[in-house]
mmCIF file of C-alpha atoms in Angstrom:
data_model
loop_
_atom_site.group_PDB
_atom_site.id
_atom_site.type_symbol
_atom_site.label_atom_id
_atom_site.label_comp_id
_atom_site.label_asym_id
_atom_site.label_seq_id
_atom_site.Cartn_x
_atom_site.Cartn_y
_atom_site.Cartn_z
ATOM 1 C CA MET A 505 -93.837 18.886 -6.622
ATOM 2 C CA LYS A 506 -91.482 18.253 -3.899
ATOM 3 C CA PHE A 507 -88.441 15.885 -3.503
ATOM 4 C CA LYS A 508 -87.561 14.308 -0.549
ATOM 5 C CA PHE A 509 -84.147 12.987 0.215
ATOM 6 C CA SER A 510 -83.603 10.583 2.804
ATOM 7 C CA MET A 511 -79.838 10.325 4.111
ATOM 8 C CA ASN A 512 -79.708 6.832 2.014
ATOM 9 C CA ARG A 513 -80.897 8.538 -1.162
ATOM 10 C CA ALA A 514 -78.364 11.392 -0.676
ATOM 11 C CA LEU A 515 -75.700 9.241 -0.112
ATOM 12 C CA ILE A 516 -76.447 6.935 -2.854
ATOM 13 C CA PHE A 517 -76.730 9.926 -5.173
ATOM 14 C CA THR A 518 -73.387 11.347 -4.033
ATOM 15 C CA VAL A 519 -71.754 8.182 -4.557
ATOM 16 C CA ILE A 520 -73.233 7.676 -8.244
ATOM 17 C CA VAL A 521 -71.976 11.514 -8.840
ATOM 18 C CA ALA A 522 -68.723 10.605 -7.742
ATOM 19 C CA ILE A 523 -68.298 7.468 -9.631
ATOM 20 C CA ILE A 524 -69.560 9.315 -12.952
ATOM 21 C CA ALA A 525 -66.920 12.012 -12.227
ATOM 22 C CA ALA A 526 -64.106 9.672 -11.536
ATOM 23 C CA ALA A 527 -65.085 7.854 -14.709
ATOM 24 C CA GLY A 528 -64.860 11.078 -16.588
ATOM 25 C CA ILE A 529 -61.585 12.091 -15.279
ATOM 26 C CA PHE A 530 -60.192 8.786 -15.908
ATOM 27 C CA TYR A 531 -61.352 8.850 -19.706
ATOM 28 C CA TYR A 532 -59.923 12.364 -20.132
ATOM 29 C CA GLN A 533 -56.687 11.404 -18.610
ATOM 30 C CA GLN A 534 -56.515 8.344 -20.957
ATOM 31 C CA THR A 535 -57.264 10.340 -24.007
ATOM 32 C CA THR A 536 -55.394 13.470 -23.251
ATOM 33 C CA PRO A 537 -52.082 13.465 -25.458
ATOM 34 C CA ILE A 538 -48.864 13.222 -23.309
ATOM 35 C CA THR A 539 -46.315 15.279 -25.429
ATOM 36 C CA SER A 540 -43.963 16.176 -22.147
ATOM 37 C CA TYR A 541 -42.021 14.212 -19.583
ATOM 38 C CA THR A 542 -39.919 15.256 -16.560
ATOM 39 C CA PHE A 543 -36.781 13.547 -16.689
ATOM 40 C CA TYR A 544 -34.868 13.820 -13.351
ATOM 41 C CA GLY A 545 -36.009 17.346 -13.064
ATOM 42 C CA GLN A 546 -35.648 18.369 -16.787
ATOM 43 C CA ASP A 547 -38.937 19.016 -18.817
ATOM 44 C CA ILE A 548 -38.661 17.391 -21.964
ATOM 45 C CA THR A 549 -40.970 18.130 -24.980
ATOM 46 C CA PHE A 550 -41.922 15.722 -27.518
ATOM 47 C CA ARG A 551 -43.492 16.277 -31.003
ATOM 48 C CA ASP A 552 -46.148 13.753 -30.696
ATOM 49 C CA ASP A 553 -47.860 11.698 -28.184
ATOM 50 C CA LEU A 554 -46.238 9.317 -25.935
ATOM 51 C CA ARG A 555 -49.075 6.898 -25.674
ATOM 52 C CA SER A 556 -49.294 6.506 -29.270
ATOM 53 C CA SER A 557 -45.489 6.443 -29.939
ATOM 54 C CA ASP A 558 -45.341 3.482 -27.431
ATOM 55 C CA ALA A 559 -47.147 1.378 -29.528
ATOM 56 C CA VAL A 560 -44.364 1.261 -32.105
ATOM 57 C CA PRO A 561 -42.861 -2.205 -32.046
ATOM 58 C CA ILE A 562 -39.149 -2.457 -30.450
ATOM 59 C CA TYR A 563 -36.679 -5.195 -31.118
ATOM 60 C CA PRO A 564 -35.613 -7.138 -29.449
ATOM 61 C CA ASP A 565 -37.008 -5.252 -26.408
ATOM 62 C CA ARG A 566 -36.875 -2.053 -24.451
ATOM 63 C CA GLU A 567 -34.510 -3.177 -21.862
ATOM 64 C CA ALA A 568 -31.839 -4.306 -24.639
ATOM 65 C CA VAL A 569 -31.875 -0.768 -25.884
ATOM 66 C CA LEU A 570 -31.847 0.889 -22.533
ATOM 67 C CA ASN A 571 -28.867 -1.083 -21.558
ATOM 68 C CA THR A 572 -27.009 -0.539 -24.851
ATOM 69 C CA MET A 573 -27.698 3.230 -24.477
ATOM 70 C CA TRP A 574 -26.323 3.217 -20.773
ATOM 71 C CA ASN A 575 -23.555 0.905 -21.448
ATOM 72 C CA PRO A 576 -20.683 2.136 -19.174
ATOM 73 C CA ASP A 577 -18.270 1.427 -21.962
ATOM 74 C CA ILE A 578 -20.147 3.968 -24.375
ATOM 75 C CA GLN A 579 -17.651 6.532 -25.760
ATOM 76 C CA ASP A 580 -19.933 8.319 -28.559
ATOM 77 C CA VAL A 581 -22.942 8.195 -30.421
ATOM 78 C CA THR A 582 -23.120 8.448 -34.301
ATOM 79 C CA ILE A 583 -26.411 9.202 -35.914
ATOM 80 C CA VAL A 584 -26.513 7.979 -39.418
ATOM 81 C CA TYR A 585 -28.571 8.708 -42.433
ATOM 82 C CA VAL A 586 -28.620 8.754 -46.292
ATOM 83 C CA ASN A 587 -29.289 11.733 -48.624
ATOM 84 C CA SER A 588 -33.068 11.460 -49.685
ATOM 85 C CA THR A 589 -35.800 13.296 -50.336
ATOM 86 C CA ASP A 590 -36.851 12.958 -46.875
ATOM 87 C CA ASN A 591 -33.942 14.955 -45.494
ATOM 88 C CA GLY A 592 -36.093 17.493 -43.552
ATOM 89 C CA ILE A 593 -37.706 15.059 -41.276
ATOM 90 C CA VAL A 594 -34.628 13.016 -40.907
ATOM 91 C CA ALA A 595 -32.936 16.089 -40.011
ATOM 92 C CA VAL A 596 -35.653 16.998 -37.324
ATOM 93 C CA ASN A 597 -35.623 13.574 -35.787
ATOM 94 C CA SER A 598 -31.748 13.724 -35.822
ATOM 95 C CA PHE A 599 -31.759 16.807 -33.568
ATOM 96 C CA GLU A 600 -34.423 15.451 -31.401
ATOM 97 C CA ILE A 601 -32.281 12.278 -30.855
ATOM 98 C CA ALA A 602 -29.034 14.390 -30.030
ATOM 99 C CA TYR A 603 -30.399 17.073 -28.157
ATOM 100 C CA LYS A 604 -32.364 14.350 -25.774
ATOM 101 C CA LEU A 605 -29.808 12.133 -25.447
ATOM 102 C CA ARG A 606 -27.349 14.745 -24.456
ATOM 103 C CA ILE A 607 -29.769 16.026 -22.039
ATOM 104 C CA ALA A 608 -30.119 12.351 -20.317
ATOM 105 C CA TYR A 609 -26.213 11.799 -20.646
ATOM 106 C CA LEU A 610 -25.465 15.285 -19.081
ATOM 107 C CA THR A 611 -27.941 14.567 -16.319
ATOM 108 C CA PHE A 612 -25.888 11.898 -14.793
ATOM 109 C CA ASN A 613 -22.313 13.708 -15.683
ATOM 110 C CA TRP A 614 -21.711 11.307 -18.582
ATOM 111 C CA ASN A 615 -20.142 13.412 -21.488
ATOM 112 C CA VAL A 616 -21.043 11.300 -24.394
ATOM 113 C CA PRO A 617 -20.929 13.078 -27.655
ATOM 114 C CA VAL A 618 -23.509 12.493 -30.152
ATOM 115 C CA TYR A 619 -22.656 13.105 -33.889
ATOM 116 C CA GLY A 620 -24.343 13.087 -37.219
ATOM 117 C CA MET A 621 -22.893 11.344 -40.350
ATOM 118 C CA GLU A 622 -24.161 10.883 -43.919
ATOM 119 C CA VAL A 623 -23.545 7.578 -45.353
ATOM 120 C CA ASP A 624 -24.238 5.943 -48.849
ATOM 121 C CA SER A 625 -26.191 3.261 -47.786
ATOM 122 C CA PHE A 626 -27.352 1.430 -44.569
ATOM 123 C CA GLU A 627 -25.525 -1.896 -45.553
ATOM 124 C CA ASN A 628 -22.672 -3.140 -43.557
ATOM 125 C CA LEU A 629 -23.299 -0.754 -40.543
ATOM 126 C CA THR A 630 -21.720 -2.324 -37.390
ATOM 127 C CA GLY A 631 -21.585 -0.315 -33.856
ATOM 128 C CA SER A 632 -19.880 -1.370 -30.880
ATOM 129 C CA ASN A 633 -20.411 -1.015 -27.029
ATOM 130 C CA GLU A 634 -17.933 1.901 -27.485
ATOM 131 C CA ASN A 635 -19.253 3.624 -30.495
ATOM 132 C CA LEU A 636 -22.961 3.098 -30.891
ATOM 133 C CA ILE A 637 -24.768 3.762 -34.305
ATOM 134 C CA ILE A 638 -28.137 5.024 -34.564
ATOM 135 C CA VAL A 639 -29.565 4.726 -38.244
ATOM 136 C CA LEU A 640 -32.532 6.802 -39.147
ATOM 137 C CA VAL A 641 -34.351 5.302 -42.206
ATOM 138 C CA PRO A 642 -36.671 7.472 -43.846
ATOM 139 C CA PRO A 643 -40.040 7.181 -44.994
ATOM 140 C CA SER A 644 -38.958 6.909 -48.578
ATOM 141 C CA MET A 645 -36.945 3.619 -47.686
ATOM 142 C CA ALA A 646 -38.572 2.275 -44.723
ATOM 143 C CA ASP A 647 -40.679 -0.916 -45.234
ATOM 144 C CA GLU A 648 -42.160 -0.687 -41.762
ATOM 145 C CA THR A 649 -42.485 1.377 -38.581
ATOM 146 C CA SER A 650 -40.352 0.050 -35.946
ATOM 147 C CA VAL A 651 -37.283 0.309 -33.740
ATOM 148 C CA GLU A 652 -34.697 -2.634 -34.176
ATOM 149 C CA MET A 653 -31.406 -3.186 -32.679
ATOM 150 C CA HIS A 654 -28.642 -5.469 -34.409
ATOM 151 C CA ASP A 655 -25.095 -5.520 -34.825
ATOM 152 C CA GLY A 656 -24.482 -2.697 -32.537
ATOM 153 C CA ALA A 657 -26.750 -0.578 -34.534
ATOM 154 C CA VAL A 658 -30.150 1.071 -33.599
ATOM 155 C CA TYR A 659 -32.498 1.130 -36.754
ATOM 156 C CA ILE A 660 -35.342 3.848 -36.325
ATOM 157 C CA LYS A 661 -37.859 3.303 -39.197
ATOM 158 C CA GLY A 662 -41.042 4.807 -40.144
ATOM 159 C CA LYS A 663 -43.238 4.432 -43.266
ATOM 160 C CA THR A 664 -44.668 8.140 -43.087
ATOM 161 C CA SER A 665 -43.270 11.226 -41.387
ATOM 162 C CA GLN A 666 -45.329 11.013 -38.330
ATOM 163 C CA GLU A 667 -44.460 7.288 -37.894
ATOM 164 C CA LEU A 668 -41.009 8.245 -38.000
ATOM 165 C CA ASP A 669 -41.624 10.632 -35.429
ATOM 166 C CA ARG A 670 -43.437 8.009 -33.450
ATOM 167 C CA ALA A 671 -40.530 5.552 -33.877
ATOM 168 C CA THR A 672 -38.055 8.268 -32.718
ATOM 169 C CA ILE A 673 -40.071 8.920 -29.692
ATOM 170 C CA LYS A 674 -40.334 5.301 -29.116
ATOM 171 C CA PHE A 675 -36.553 5.086 -29.024
ATOM 172 C CA LEU A 676 -35.999 7.914 -26.813
ATOM 173 C CA MET A 677 -38.667 6.377 -24.467
ATOM 174 C CA ALA A 678 -36.694 3.257 -24.200
ATOM 175 C CA SER A 679 -33.376 5.085 -24.188
ATOM 176 C CA MET A 680 -34.519 7.075 -21.106
ATOM 177 C CA ASN A 681 -36.780 4.572 -19.538
ATOM 178 C CA ILE A 682 -39.893 6.596 -19.910
ATOM 179 C CA THR A 683 -43.003 4.562 -19.408
ATOM 180 C CA VAL A 684 -46.520 5.764 -19.854
#
C-alpha cells in the first residue's frame, strides 16, 4: 500500500502536527508548577506553586500591599505571631517572609530590617507607614485563607499548613510585584 502525498496534503499535515505540538507545549506550561522566580537577577525559590498561591484572595488588593511594602517612609517590618501548636509552620513562613523581603529591599539598597516578635493576642495591633506589622495567623486560629491589610498591619491567614504557605507566597508575590 502506497501513500502519495501531494504538496498541499504535506503542508496540511505539517500544520496540523504543529498545532498539536503547540497545544501540548501550552498545556504542559500551564500545568507545570512554578516554584521559582528571578527577581532582578536573584533566583528565589518558593515552597509551593505560584499559580496555586495566586488564587488566594487579597484585601483590599495587590497594589495596596505593594505600595505599603515599598513606602519610602518605611523604617522596619515586624512579623508577629502567637505561641500556638502551629509554631513550626509559623516559623517556616516567618523565615520565608524575612529572607525574601530582605533580598527584595537590599536589591534596591534599602536597609529595612525585618524582626520577629511573639505577642499574646492579635487584638489591637496597629502598624504605621514607618513600622509595618505582618501578622501570621496559624491554622489553629484562622477562620479563612487570605491576605488582608488594615490598620497598618498585613494579616496572613491559612486554615491549613499548605494554605498558610500559599497565603504567605501570595503576600510575597504582591510585595515583590510577581505575576504569573
